[in-house]
């Protein structure tokens, strides 16, 4: 076709070259002819464009697979793993710790989010068979006032009246959120047994979904994560999708480029592609684990430090007892304040009430700071693996959130949730090997372990290769080797992808 | 011409060739139109 068009154009050029336009008549004739010719080539161009567009539709209609059927089960398994272990209480398992953390941290800037969190907390109580009413919120008169308004507007939390009530109360009592927090924590402790029972019920329901039950949860999870990884790698649809959307660049996958990359890791010897794929996958798992280890190294160091420090195991019990005593005192003061008609007497009681609340708050602060150390000391021994230690802290959202805030004060709650999600994925990654074998009391150079291990497999890794941006580059290159292998296996033609890119450019220009 | 039977890379080349020639034609047309305006 190209030849035919070129010939036609050459002929057309000759015709227009010979056409005279020396006078008005000839010029008009020339313009008539050239206008017809333009129309002819415009039609031709449109036909070609249409055909190119049709061919591109195959790519443009690609939808990314989200593997929801896998992720939904994995989420259930993660929940079941958290519910069945004895590393945390119902407070953490039902995510009340997370909601309360958000309630306290949203306080400065977002009333709307605060109300949503409050609603979530009330829903958690409700699900556990503890419907909360106004009379449950009697920690202070301000808490009661706000909750009265909250219950009125609970189905329209964006109400301006609710906001107005909050603002009015906030002027009188800037500690309203803290008081709400303490009230909820008190309610949790009051109904703790009911919550534990509810967790048992949910656990039973969760386990009924998995044939082999509790003992096989980790294996089921590992099997499914590995299966999902394989499905993702072998998904031709998604490989093409990523090329179409520019996540993968065609020019990165030219044979000469990829051969150079393979030689960089596997040397000049003629390895077969299957061998290269298997070793790349193994190395990729190792390096990803190492990269995550570095990412969470400060957390690991903190866990080790807390585990080694001496600790009074009765501290939490003592604090809870003090809280009970202080709360009794608070309720007496509240009663006096409510029943008093003398303005002066009420005013006298206010500082005492406030002081008691601050004291209760201090006790809870000690509990929050000690809880991780308490569970580490209770559940770990010197021979416990790093995996167990990380699995344990993964149960405690606030511990991870506090570490995030320590590193970056400006971090948003959404970012913390993402860190928590990524951390969970890392801890439960079935391809981890090092954290499953290193004990909490052990000091070892992981980088040297990796280099020595892969030397045995005939791969030359240097210490430099595993540093910072080099490590990232190395992981990215190994991923490319894996994709390249799959492209060969799936018969994905690089020329087709190049054409697809060119058509994309044509379509963008139009 | 049955475009369906033409290979994609060839079709892209054809698109570029036709587009290029169209531009030449349009520029030539403008040139003549301009000289025509000058005569009026």
Short mmCIF file of C-alpha atoms in Angstrom, two decimals:
data_model
loop_
_atom_site.label_atom_id
_atom_site.label_comp_id
_atom_site.label_asym_id
_atom_site.label_seq_id
_atom_site.Cartn_x
_atom_site.Cartn_y
_atom_site.Cartn_z
CA UNK A 1 0.00 0.00 0.00
CA UNK A 2 2.82 2.32 0.89
CA UNK A 3 4.27 1.97 -2.62
CA UNK A 4 0.93 2.65 -4.26
CA UNK A 5 0.41 5.82 -2.23
CA UNK A 6 3.96 7.00 -2.87
CA UNK A 7 3.48 6.47 -6.61
CA UNK A 8 0.16 8.29 -6.54
CA UNK A 9 1.65 11.20 -4.66
CA UNK A 10 4.62 11.38 -6.97
CA UNK A 11 2.24 11.55 -9.93
CA UNK A 12 0.13 14.19 -8.23
CA UNK A 13 3.24 16.25 -7.55
CA UNK A 14 4.22 16.04 -11.23
CA UNK A 15 0.76 17.19 -12.31
CA UNK A 16 0.77 20.18 -9.97
CA UNK A 17 4.33 21.01 -10.99
CA UNK A 18 3.28 21.23 -14.63
CA UNK A 19 0.04 23.11 -14.04
CA UNK A 20 0.50 26.78 -14.99
CA UNK A 21 -0.73 29.59 -12.73
CA UNK A 22 0.69 32.54 -14.61
CA UNK A 23 -2.65 34.33 -15.11
CA UNK A 24 -5.91 34.68 -13.24
CA UNK A 25 -7.71 31.99 -15.25
CA UNK A 26 -4.93 29.45 -14.69
CA UNK A 27 -4.68 30.36 -11.04
CA UNK A 28 -8.40 29.73 -10.53
CA UNK A 29 -8.10 26.42 -12.38
CA UNK A 30 -5.06 25.50 -10.26
CA UNK A 31 -6.92 26.33 -7.05
CA UNK A 32 -9.88 24.20 -8.15
CA UNK A 33 -7.65 21.23 -8.91
CA UNK A 34 -5.64 21.51 -5.71
CA UNK A 35 -8.81 21.82 -3.62
CA UNK A 36 -10.09 18.55 -5.13
CA UNK A 37 -6.76 16.90 -4.47
CA UNK A 38 -6.78 18.07 -0.84
CA UNK A 39 -10.29 16.62 -0.40
CA UNK A 40 -9.10 13.34 -1.91
CA UNK A 41 -6.14 13.04 0.49
CA UNK A 42 -8.18 14.20 3.44
CA UNK A 43 -10.59 11.32 2.76
CA UNK A 44 -7.70 8.91 2.44
CA UNK A 45 -6.17 10.16 5.69
CA UNK A 46 -9.51 9.82 7.45
CA UNK A 47 -9.89 6.21 6.25
CA UNK A 48 -6.40 5.31 7.45
CA UNK A 49 -7.04 7.07 10.77
CA UNK A 50 -10.30 5.16 11.20
CA UNK A 51 -8.54 1.86 10.60
CA UNK A 52 -5.76 2.76 13.04
CA UNK A 53 -8.32 3.79 15.61
CA UNK A 54 -10.13 0.46 15.21
CA UNK A 55 -6.90 -1.41 15.78
CA UNK A 56 -6.13 0.71 18.85
CA UNK A 57 -9.53 -0.04 20.39
CA UNK A 58 -8.27 -3.48 21.41
CA UNK A 59 -5.72 -1.76 23.63
CA UNK A 60 -7.84 1.18 24.74
CA UNK A 61 -10.65 -1.11 25.86
CA UNK A 62 -8.34 -3.00 28.20
CA UNK A 63 -9.43 -2.77 31.82
CA UNK A 64 -7.02 -3.39 34.63
CA UNK A 65 -7.80 -6.56 36.58
CA UNK A 66 -8.07 -5.77 40.27
CA UNK A 67 -8.09 -9.40 41.48
CA UNK A 68 -10.86 -8.55 43.93
CA UNK A 69 -11.75 -12.23 44.31
CA UNK A 70 -8.29 -12.75 45.80
CA UNK A 71 -7.95 -9.55 47.81
CA UNK A 72 -11.36 -9.97 49.44
CA UNK A 73 -10.43 -13.44 50.75
CA UNK A 74 -6.98 -12.20 51.78
CA UNK A 75 -8.63 -9.42 53.78
CA UNK A 76 -10.85 -11.95 55.54
CA UNK A 77 -7.84 -14.15 56.25
CA UNK A 78 -5.90 -11.17 57.65
CA UNK A 79 -8.83 -10.37 59.90
CA UNK A 80 -9.12 -14.01 60.98
CA UNK A 81 -5.39 -14.12 61.73
CA UNK A 82 -5.73 -11.03 63.90
CA UNK A 83 -8.86 -12.31 65.67
CA UNK A 84 -7.49 -15.75 66.45
CA UNK A 85 -4.18 -14.74 67.96
CA UNK A 86 -3.78 -13.99 71.64
CA UNK A 87 -1.46 -11.04 71.07
CA UNK A 88 -4.11 -8.35 71.48
CA UNK A 89 -7.45 -7.70 73.15
CA UNK A 90 -10.90 -6.93 71.73
CA UNK A 91 -9.97 -3.24 71.97
CA UNK A 92 -7.37 -3.66 69.22
CA UNK A 93 -9.10 -6.45 67.29
CA UNK A 94 -12.25 -4.36 66.83
CA UNK A 95 -10.07 -1.36 65.91
CA UNK A 96 -11.40 0.76 68.74
CA UNK A 97 -7.78 1.79 69.39
CA UNK A 98 -7.51 3.07 65.82
CA UNK A 99 -10.80 4.98 65.95
CA UNK A 100 -9.93 6.61 69.27
CA UNK A 101 -6.49 7.52 67.93
CA UNK A 102 -8.18 9.27 65.01
CA UNK A 103 -10.72 10.96 67.26
CA UNK A 104 -7.93 12.51 69.30
CA UNK A 105 -5.78 13.44 66.31
CA UNK A 106 -8.51 14.96 64.14
CA UNK A 107 -9.46 17.26 66.97
CA UNK A 108 -7.68 20.40 65.87
CA UNK A 109 -8.95 20.66 62.39
CA UNK A 110 -11.87 18.52 61.44
CA UNK A 111 -15.13 18.30 63.32
CA UNK A 112 -16.81 16.48 60.46
CA UNK A 113 -14.21 13.68 60.57
CA UNK A 114 -14.48 13.60 64.36
CA UNK A 115 -18.20 13.02 64.15
CA UNK A 116 -17.74 10.26 61.60
CA UNK A 117 -15.25 8.57 63.92
CA UNK A 118 -17.65 8.92 66.84
CA UNK A 119 -20.35 7.30 64.71
CA UNK A 120 -17.99 4.43 63.83
CA UNK A 121 -17.22 3.89 67.51
CA UNK A 122 -20.90 3.84 68.41
CA UNK A 123 -21.48 1.35 65.58
CA UNK A 124 -18.74 -0.95 66.93
CA UNK A 125 -20.45 -0.93 70.35
CA UNK A 126 -23.82 -1.55 68.69
CA UNK A 127 -22.48 -4.54 66.71
CA UNK A 128 -21.10 -6.01 69.92
CA UNK A 129 -24.59 -5.81 71.43
CA UNK A 130 -23.95 -2.65 73.46
CA UNK A 131 -26.26 0.07 72.17
CA UNK A 132 -25.03 3.37 73.52
CA UNK A 133 -27.50 5.98 74.76
CA UNK A 134 -27.16 9.53 75.98
CA UNK A 135 -26.94 8.42 79.61
CA UNK A 136 -23.74 6.47 78.75
CA UNK A 137 -22.01 9.76 78.01
CA UNK A 138 -21.96 11.36 81.42
CA UNK A 139 -18.23 11.79 81.93
CA UNK A 140 -18.75 15.54 82.17
CA UNK A 141 -21.74 17.77 81.63
CA UNK A 142 -20.16 19.04 78.41
CA UNK A 143 -19.77 15.54 77.02
CA UNK A 144 -23.40 14.94 77.83
CA UNK A 145 -24.47 18.20 76.19
CA UNK A 146 -22.54 17.48 73.02
CA UNK A 147 -23.74 13.88 72.77
CA UNK A 148 -27.34 15.01 73.18
CA UNK A 149 -26.91 17.08 70.06
CA UNK A 150 -24.90 14.30 68.37
CA UNK A 151 -27.65 11.71 68.89
CA UNK A 152 -30.20 14.18 67.53
CA UNK A 153 -28.16 14.70 64.35
CA UNK A 154 -26.51 11.28 64.09
CA UNK A 155 -28.10 10.65 60.68
CA UNK A 156 -27.06 14.05 59.34
CA UNK A 157 -23.66 14.69 60.82
CA UNK A 158 -22.96 17.63 58.50
CA UNK A 159 -25.67 19.64 60.26
CA UNK A 160 -24.78 23.26 60.98
CA UNK A 161 -26.61 23.04 64.32
CA UNK A 162 -24.34 20.22 65.47
CA UNK A 163 -21.31 22.29 64.53
CA UNK A 164 -22.74 25.28 66.37
CA UNK A 165 -23.29 23.19 69.51
CA UNK A 166 -19.70 21.96 69.32
CA UNK A 167 -18.33 25.47 68.95
CA UNK A 168 -20.37 26.74 71.90
CA UNK A 169 -19.17 23.87 74.10
CA UNK A 170 -15.59 24.18 72.89
CA UNK A 171 -15.41 27.79 74.13
CA UNK A 172 -16.49 26.67 77.58
CA UNK A 173 -14.52 23.42 77.60
CA UNK A 174 -11.57 23.06 75.20
CA UNK A 175 -10.94 19.53 76.56
CA UNK A 176 -14.21 18.18 75.22
CA UNK A 177 -12.54 15.70 72.81
CA UNK A 178 -10.27 14.38 75.55
CA UNK A 179 -13.31 13.92 77.79
CA UNK A 180 -15.11 12.08 75.00
CA UNK A 181 -12.07 9.81 74.58
CA UNK A 182 -11.95 9.02 78.31
CA UNK A 183 -15.69 8.40 78.36
CA UNK A 184 -15.41 5.88 75.51
CA UNK A 185 -12.44 4.14 77.11
CA UNK A 186 -14.41 3.88 80.33
CA UNK A 187 -17.34 2.37 78.42
CA UNK A 188 -15.02 -0.15 76.79
CA UNK A 189 -13.62 -1.27 80.15
CA UNK A 190 -17.12 -1.46 81.57
CA UNK A 191 -18.21 -3.82 78.76
CA UNK A 192 -14.87 -5.52 78.15
CA UNK A 193 -16.19 -9.06 78.74
CA UNK A 194 -19.06 -8.52 76.32
CA UNK A 195 -16.57 -7.32 73.70
CA UNK A 196 -14.35 -10.38 74.20
CA UNK A 197 -17.41 -12.58 73.76
CA UNK A 198 -18.35 -10.73 70.59
CA UNK A 199 -14.82 -11.23 69.21
CA UNK A 200 -15.20 -14.97 69.87
CA UNK A 201 -18.47 -14.98 67.91
CA UNK A 202 -16.96 -13.11 64.96
CA UNK A 203 -13.93 -15.40 65.03
CA UNK A 204 -16.23 -18.42 64.81
CA UNK A 205 -18.03 -16.90 61.82
CA UNK A 206 -14.75 -16.03 60.14
CA UNK A 207 -13.31 -19.48 60.65
CA UNK A 208 -16.44 -21.13 59.25
CA UNK A 209 -15.43 -19.66 55.86
CA UNK A 210 -12.17 -21.56 55.88
CA UNK A 211 -12.40 -25.30 55.56
CA UNK A 212 -9.29 -26.21 57.50
CA UNK A 213 -9.94 -23.78 60.33
CA UNK A 214 -7.64 -21.89 62.63
CA UNK A 215 -4.61 -24.13 62.44
CA UNK A 216 -4.31 -23.59 58.69
CA UNK A 217 -4.92 -19.84 58.44
CA UNK A 218 -1.28 -18.90 57.88
CA UNK A 219 -0.87 -21.62 55.25
CA UNK A 220 -4.11 -20.58 53.52
CA UNK A 221 -2.99 -16.96 53.53
CA UNK A 222 0.48 -17.84 52.20
CA UNK A 223 -0.96 -20.06 49.48
CA UNK A 224 -3.35 -17.35 48.31
CA UNK A 225 -0.76 -14.55 48.36
CA UNK A 226 1.65 -16.69 46.32
CA UNK A 227 -1.14 -17.66 43.94
CA UNK A 228 -2.12 -14.00 43.52
CA UNK A 229 1.49 -13.06 42.82
CA UNK A 230 1.68 -15.74 40.13
CA UNK A 231 -1.66 -14.73 38.60
CA UNK A 232 -0.53 -11.11 38.47
CA UNK A 233 2.78 -11.99 36.83
CA UNK A 234 1.10 -14.19 34.24
CA UNK A 235 -1.73 -11.78 33.45
CA UNK A 236 -1.30 -10.82 29.79
CA UNK A 237 -4.17 -8.35 30.04
CA UNK A 238 -2.43 -6.37 32.74
CA UNK A 239 0.99 -6.50 31.10
CA UNK A 240 -0.57 -4.89 28.01
CA UNK A 241 -2.60 -2.49 30.16
CA UNK A 242 0.56 -1.20 31.84
CA UNK A 243 2.20 -0.64 28.45
CA UNK A 244 -0.87 1.22 27.18
CA UNK A 245 -0.98 3.45 30.24
CA UNK A 246 2.74 4.18 30.25
CA UNK A 247 3.58 2.31 33.47
CA UNK A 248 5.94 0.17 31.37
CA UNK A 249 7.99 1.81 28.63
CA UNK A 250 8.37 -0.09 25.37
CA UNK A 251 11.93 1.14 24.85
CA UNK A 252 12.99 -0.49 28.14
CA UNK A 253 12.18 -3.93 26.75
CA UNK A 254 14.19 -3.99 23.51
CA UNK A 255 16.07 -7.29 23.20
CA UNK A 256 19.54 -5.68 23.22
CA UNK A 257 18.72 -3.69 26.35
CA UNK A 258 17.29 -6.67 28.18
CA UNK A 259 20.17 -8.94 27.17
CA UNK A 260 22.61 -6.42 28.66
CA UNK A 261 20.59 -6.34 31.88
CA UNK A 262 20.48 -10.13 32.13
CA UNK A 263 24.25 -10.27 31.62
CA UNK A 264 24.73 -7.75 34.42
CA UNK A 265 23.21 -10.16 36.92
CA UNK A 266 23.86 -13.57 35.41
CA UNK A 267 27.18 -13.09 33.61
CA UNK A 268 28.13 -14.03 30.05
CA UNK A 269 27.20 -17.71 30.41
CA UNK A 270 24.30 -18.96 28.37
CA UNK A 271 21.55 -19.42 30.93
CA UNK A 272 18.16 -20.54 29.81
CA UNK A 273 15.29 -18.13 30.34
CA UNK A 274 13.43 -20.39 32.82
CA UNK A 275 16.50 -20.51 35.04
CA UNK A 276 16.90 -16.74 34.82
CA UNK A 277 13.25 -16.24 35.67
CA UNK A 278 13.34 -18.49 38.73
CA UNK A 279 16.51 -16.94 40.12
CA UNK A 280 15.28 -13.40 39.42
CA UNK A 281 12.04 -14.14 41.25
CA UNK A 282 13.92 -15.52 44.25
CA UNK A 283 16.30 -12.59 44.33
CA UNK A 284 13.43 -10.16 43.92
CA UNK A 285 11.73 -11.65 46.99
CA UNK A 286 14.95 -11.39 48.99
CA UNK A 287 15.61 -7.81 47.98
CA UNK A 288 12.02 -6.75 48.60
CA UNK A 289 12.24 -8.23 52.09
CA UNK A 290 15.57 -6.47 52.63
CA UNK A 291 14.13 -3.17 51.36
CA UNK A 292 11.21 -3.51 53.79
CA UNK A 293 13.57 -4.45 56.60
CA UNK A 294 15.45 -1.19 56.04
CA UNK A 295 12.16 0.74 55.80
CA UNK A 296 11.08 -0.53 59.22
CA UNK A 297 14.54 -0.78 60.78
CA UNK A 298 13.90 2.02 63.31
CA UNK A 299 10.75 0.21 64.42
CA UNK A 300 12.64 -3.08 64.72
CA UNK A 301 15.34 -1.35 66.80
CA UNK A 302 12.67 0.14 69.05
CA UNK A 303 11.00 -3.27 69.53
CA UNK A 304 14.37 -4.83 70.45
CA UNK A 305 15.09 -2.01 72.89
CA UNK A 306 11.68 -2.25 74.57
CA UNK A 307 12.03 -6.02 74.81
CA UNK A 308 15.42 -5.78 76.49
CA UNK A 309 14.58 -3.04 78.98
CA UNK A 310 13.43 -3.96 82.49
CA UNK A 311 9.73 -3.49 82.97
CA UNK A 312 7.23 -3.64 85.81
CA UNK A 313 4.66 -6.14 84.57
CA UNK A 314 2.05 -4.83 86.99
CA UNK A 315 2.16 -1.27 85.73
CA UNK A 316 -1.01 -1.54 83.63
CA UNK A 317 -3.00 -3.18 86.41
CA UNK A 318 -1.90 -0.42 88.80
CA UNK A 319 -2.81 2.35 86.36
CA UNK A 320 -6.26 0.85 85.72
CA UNK A 321 -6.91 0.69 89.44
CA UNK A 322 -5.90 4.34 89.86
CA UNK A 323 -8.18 5.26 86.95
CA UNK A 324 -11.11 3.53 88.64
CA UNK A 325 -10.50 5.48 91.86
CA UNK A 326 -10.13 8.77 90.00
CA UNK A 327 -13.29 8.13 87.98
CA UNK A 328 -15.26 7.50 91.18
CA UNK A 329 -14.01 10.85 92.43
CA UNK A 330 -14.95 12.52 89.14
CA UNK A 331 -18.50 11.18 89.21
CA UNK A 332 -18.96 12.42 92.76
CA UNK A 333 -17.77 15.86 91.72
CA UNK A 334 -20.08 15.79 88.67
CA UNK A 335 -23.02 14.92 90.92
CA UNK A 336 -22.25 17.75 93.30
CA UNK A 337 -21.86 20.15 90.42
CA UNK A 338 -25.19 19.15 88.81
CA UNK A 339 -27.17 19.28 92.03
CA UNK A 340 -25.79 22.59 93.17
CA UNK A 341 -27.86 25.70 92.48
CA UNK A 342 -25.23 28.08 93.71
CA UNK A 343 -23.19 29.51 90.83
CA UNK A 344 -20.17 30.03 93.09
CA UNK A 345 -20.14 26.45 94.26
CA UNK A 346 -20.27 25.16 90.68
CA UNK A 347 -17.39 27.41 89.71
CA UNK A 348 -15.39 26.10 92.62
CA UNK A 349 -15.92 22.52 91.46
CA UNK A 350 -14.87 23.11 87.85
CA UNK A 351 -11.09 23.28 88.48
CA UNK A 352 -11.32 20.16 90.63
CA UNK A 353 -13.19 18.31 87.87
CA UNK A 354 -10.68 19.46 85.29
CA UNK A 355 -7.74 18.42 87.50
CA UNK A 356 -9.20 14.94 87.99
CA UNK A 357 -9.72 14.53 84.24
CA UNK A 358 -6.11 15.49 83.59
CA UNK A 359 -4.98 12.94 86.18
CA UNK A 360 -7.02 10.20 84.50
CA UNK A 361 -5.55 11.25 81.17
CA UNK A 362 -2.03 10.92 82.61
CA UNK A 363 -2.78 7.36 83.76
CA UNK A 364 -4.03 6.41 80.28
CA UNK A 365 -0.92 7.96 78.74
CA UNK A 366 1.24 5.65 80.87
CA UNK A 367 -0.88 2.68 79.76
CA UNK A 368 -0.58 3.64 76.09
CA UNK A 369 3.17 4.00 76.40
CA UNK A 370 3.59 0.71 78.28
CA UNK A 371 1.19 -1.55 76.43
CA UNK A 372 3.63 -2.60 73.68
CA UNK A 373 6.38 -3.31 76.19
CA UNK A 374 3.87 -5.25 78.28
CA UNK A 375 2.84 -7.52 75.39
CA UNK A 376 6.42 -7.86 74.10
CA UNK A 377 7.55 -9.01 77.54
CA UNK A 378 4.56 -11.31 77.90
CA UNK A 379 4.66 -12.99 74.51
CA UNK A 380 8.28 -12.99 73.39
CA UNK A 381 11.38 -14.84 74.49
CA UNK A 382 14.98 -14.56 73.30
CA UNK A 383 14.41 -17.30 70.73
CA UNK A 384 11.23 -15.66 69.33
CA UNK A 385 11.58 -14.66 65.69
CA UNK A 386 11.46 -11.15 64.35
CA UNK A 387 8.34 -12.24 62.48
CA UNK A 388 6.51 -12.90 65.75
CA UNK A 389 7.62 -9.55 67.16
CA UNK A 390 6.42 -7.72 64.04
CA UNK A 391 3.17 -9.67 63.97
CA UNK A 392 2.65 -8.61 67.56
CA UNK A 393 3.18 -4.89 66.97
CA UNK A 394 1.06 -5.10 63.82
CA UNK A 395 -1.89 -5.62 66.18
CA UNK A 396 -1.27 -2.20 67.73
CA UNK A 397 -2.26 0.55 65.33
CA UNK A 398 -1.39 3.34 67.77
CA UNK A 399 2.19 2.11 68.20
CA UNK A 400 2.74 2.27 64.44
CA UNK A 401 0.91 5.59 64.14
CA UNK A 402 3.06 7.12 66.90
CA UNK A 403 6.24 5.98 65.17
CA UNK A 404 5.01 7.54 61.92
CA UNK A 405 4.35 10.82 63.75
CA UNK A 406 7.79 10.66 65.39
CA UNK A 407 9.39 10.42 61.94
CA UNK A 408 7.14 12.99 60.30
CA UNK A 409 4.96 15.27 62.38
CA UNK A 410 3.03 16.44 59.32
CA UNK A 411 1.97 12.95 58.22
CA UNK A 412 -1.77 12.71 57.53
CA UNK A 413 -4.04 10.04 59.00
CA UNK A 414 -4.63 8.66 55.51
CA UNK A 415 -0.86 8.29 55.07
CA UNK A 416 -0.59 6.53 58.44
CA UNK A 417 -3.30 4.11 57.36
CA UNK A 418 -1.35 3.43 54.17
CA UNK A 419 1.85 2.79 56.18
CA UNK A 420 -0.09 0.43 58.43
CA UNK A 421 -1.53 -1.39 55.39
CA UNK A 422 1.90 -1.73 53.74
CA UNK A 423 3.43 -2.87 57.02
CA UNK A 424 0.77 -5.58 57.38
CA UNK A 425 1.46 -6.79 53.84
CA UNK A 426 5.18 -6.93 54.62
CA UNK A 427 4.78 -8.86 57.88
CA UNK A 428 2.48 -11.44 56.29
CA UNK A 429 4.46 -11.77 53.07
CA UNK A 430 4.91 -15.52 52.54
CA UNK A 431 8.12 -14.90 50.62
CA UNK A 432 9.92 -13.50 53.65
CA UNK A 433 12.69 -15.78 54.79
CA UNK A 434 15.07 -13.67 56.87
CA UNK A 435 12.63 -12.26 59.43
CA UNK A 436 11.30 -15.79 59.94
CA UNK A 437 14.74 -17.03 60.92
CA UNK A 438 16.35 -14.15 62.78
CA UNK A 439 15.56 -14.05 66.48
CA UNK A 440 14.71 -10.91 68.38
CA UNK A 441 17.89 -11.11 70.46
CA UNK A 442 20.17 -11.71 67.48
CA UNK A 443 22.47 -9.09 65.95
CA UNK A 444 23.31 -9.84 62.34
CA UNK A 445 24.36 -8.15 59.13
CA UNK A 446 21.50 -8.95 56.78
CA UNK A 447 23.24 -7.41 53.79
CA UNK A 448 26.22 -9.76 54.17
CA UNK A 449 23.85 -12.71 54.60
CA UNK A 450 22.21 -11.93 51.25
CA UNK A 451 25.52 -11.50 49.42
CA UNK A 452 26.89 -14.79 50.82
CA UNK A 453 23.68 -16.68 50.01
CA UNK A 454 23.54 -15.54 46.39
CA UNK A 455 27.26 -16.14 45.90
CA UNK A 456 26.42 -19.80 46.45
CA UNK A 457 23.88 -19.54 43.62
CA UNK A 458 26.53 -18.12 41.30
CA UNK A 459 25.34 -14.51 41.39
CA UNK A 460 27.70 -11.66 42.06
CA UNK A 461 26.02 -9.12 44.33
CA UNK A 462 28.09 -6.34 45.78
CA UNK A 463 27.50 -4.44 48.98
CA UNK A 464 27.22 -1.29 46.89
CA UNK A 465 24.41 -2.80 44.82
CA UNK A 466 22.30 -3.13 47.95
CA UNK A 467 22.63 0.50 49.00
CA UNK A 468 19.84 3.11 48.74
CA UNK A 469 18.96 4.03 45.18
CA UNK A 470 21.05 1.13 43.81
CA UNK A 471 18.78 -1.30 45.63
CA UNK A 472 15.72 0.36 44.16
CA UNK A 473 17.26 0.21 40.68
CA UNK A 474 18.16 -3.43 41.19
CA UNK A 475 14.58 -4.30 42.18
CA UNK A 476 13.24 -2.36 39.22
CA UNK A 477 15.61 -4.20 36.83
CA UNK A 478 14.69 -7.60 38.23
CA UNK A 479 11.03 -6.73 37.75
CA UNK A 480 11.83 -5.85 34.14
CA UNK A 481 13.56 -9.21 33.62
CA UNK A 482 10.44 -10.94 34.94
CA UNK A 483 8.15 -8.94 32.66
CA UNK A 484 10.47 -9.54 29.69
CA UNK A 485 10.32 -13.29 30.37
CA UNK A 486 6.52 -13.18 30.50
CA UNK A 487 6.36 -11.13 27.29
CA UNK A 488 8.34 -13.84 25.49
CA UNK A 489 6.12 -16.53 26.99
CA UNK A 490 2.90 -14.71 26.09
CA UNK A 491 4.13 -13.85 22.57
CA UNK A 492 3.78 -10.13 23.16
CA UNK A 493 5.47 -8.51 20.19
CA UNK A 494 7.50 -5.41 20.95
CA UNK A 495 6.81 -4.12 17.42
CA UNK A 496 3.04 -4.25 18.11
CA UNK A 497 3.57 -2.26 21.28
CA UNK A 498 5.68 0.29 19.44
CA UNK A 499 2.93 0.65 16.84
CA UNK A 500 0.39 1.08 19.59
CA UNK A 501 2.47 3.94 21.00
CA UNK A 502 2.78 5.55 17.58
CA UNK A 503 -1.00 5.35 17.04
CA UNK A 504 -1.49 6.85 20.48
CA UNK A 505 0.66 9.79 19.43
CA UNK A 506 -1.30 10.18 16.18
CA UNK A 507 -4.56 10.18 18.14
CA UNK A 508 -3.22 12.70 20.63
CA UNK A 509 -2.15 15.02 17.79
CA UNK A 510 -5.58 14.95 16.15
CA UNK B 1 -7.74 -0.39 -0.98
CA UNK B 2 -8.51 -2.96 1.68
CA UNK B 3 -6.90 -1.30 4.67
CA UNK B 4 -7.71 -4.21 6.94
CA UNK B 5 -5.08 -6.32 5.22
CA UNK B 6 -2.29 -3.79 5.59
CA UNK B 7 0.19 -4.29 8.41
CA UNK B 8 -0.04 -1.74 11.20
CA UNK B 9 3.47 -0.36 10.84
CA UNK B 10 2.93 0.12 7.10
CA UNK B 11 -0.40 1.80 7.77
CA UNK B 12 1.27 4.21 10.19
CA UNK B 13 3.89 5.03 7.57
CA UNK B 14 1.11 5.63 5.02
CA UNK B 15 -0.63 7.92 7.48
CA UNK B 16 2.54 9.97 7.88
CA UNK B 17 3.17 10.12 4.13
CA UNK B 18 -0.39 11.24 3.33
CA UNK B 19 -0.37 13.75 6.17
CA UNK B 20 2.91 15.18 4.97
CA UNK B 21 1.66 15.51 1.39
CA UNK B 22 -1.56 17.10 2.57
CA UNK B 23 0.46 19.74 4.38
CA UNK B 24 2.43 20.41 1.20
CA UNK B 25 -0.77 20.74 -0.83
CA UNK B 26 -2.32 23.08 1.70
CA UNK B 27 0.74 25.26 1.82
CA UNK B 28 0.87 25.39 -2.01
CA UNK B 29 -2.82 26.31 -2.10
CA UNK B 30 -2.26 29.13 0.38
CA UNK B 31 0.70 30.39 -1.61
CA UNK B 32 -1.40 30.60 -4.83
CA UNK B 33 -4.35 32.15 -2.98
CA UNK B 34 -2.04 34.81 -1.57
CA UNK B 35 -0.65 35.68 -5.01
CA UNK B 36 -4.25 35.76 -6.27
CA UNK B 37 -5.23 38.26 -3.57
CA UNK B 38 -2.27 40.45 -4.58
CA UNK B 39 -3.61 40.72 -8.13
CA UNK B 40 -7.05 41.99 -7.06
#
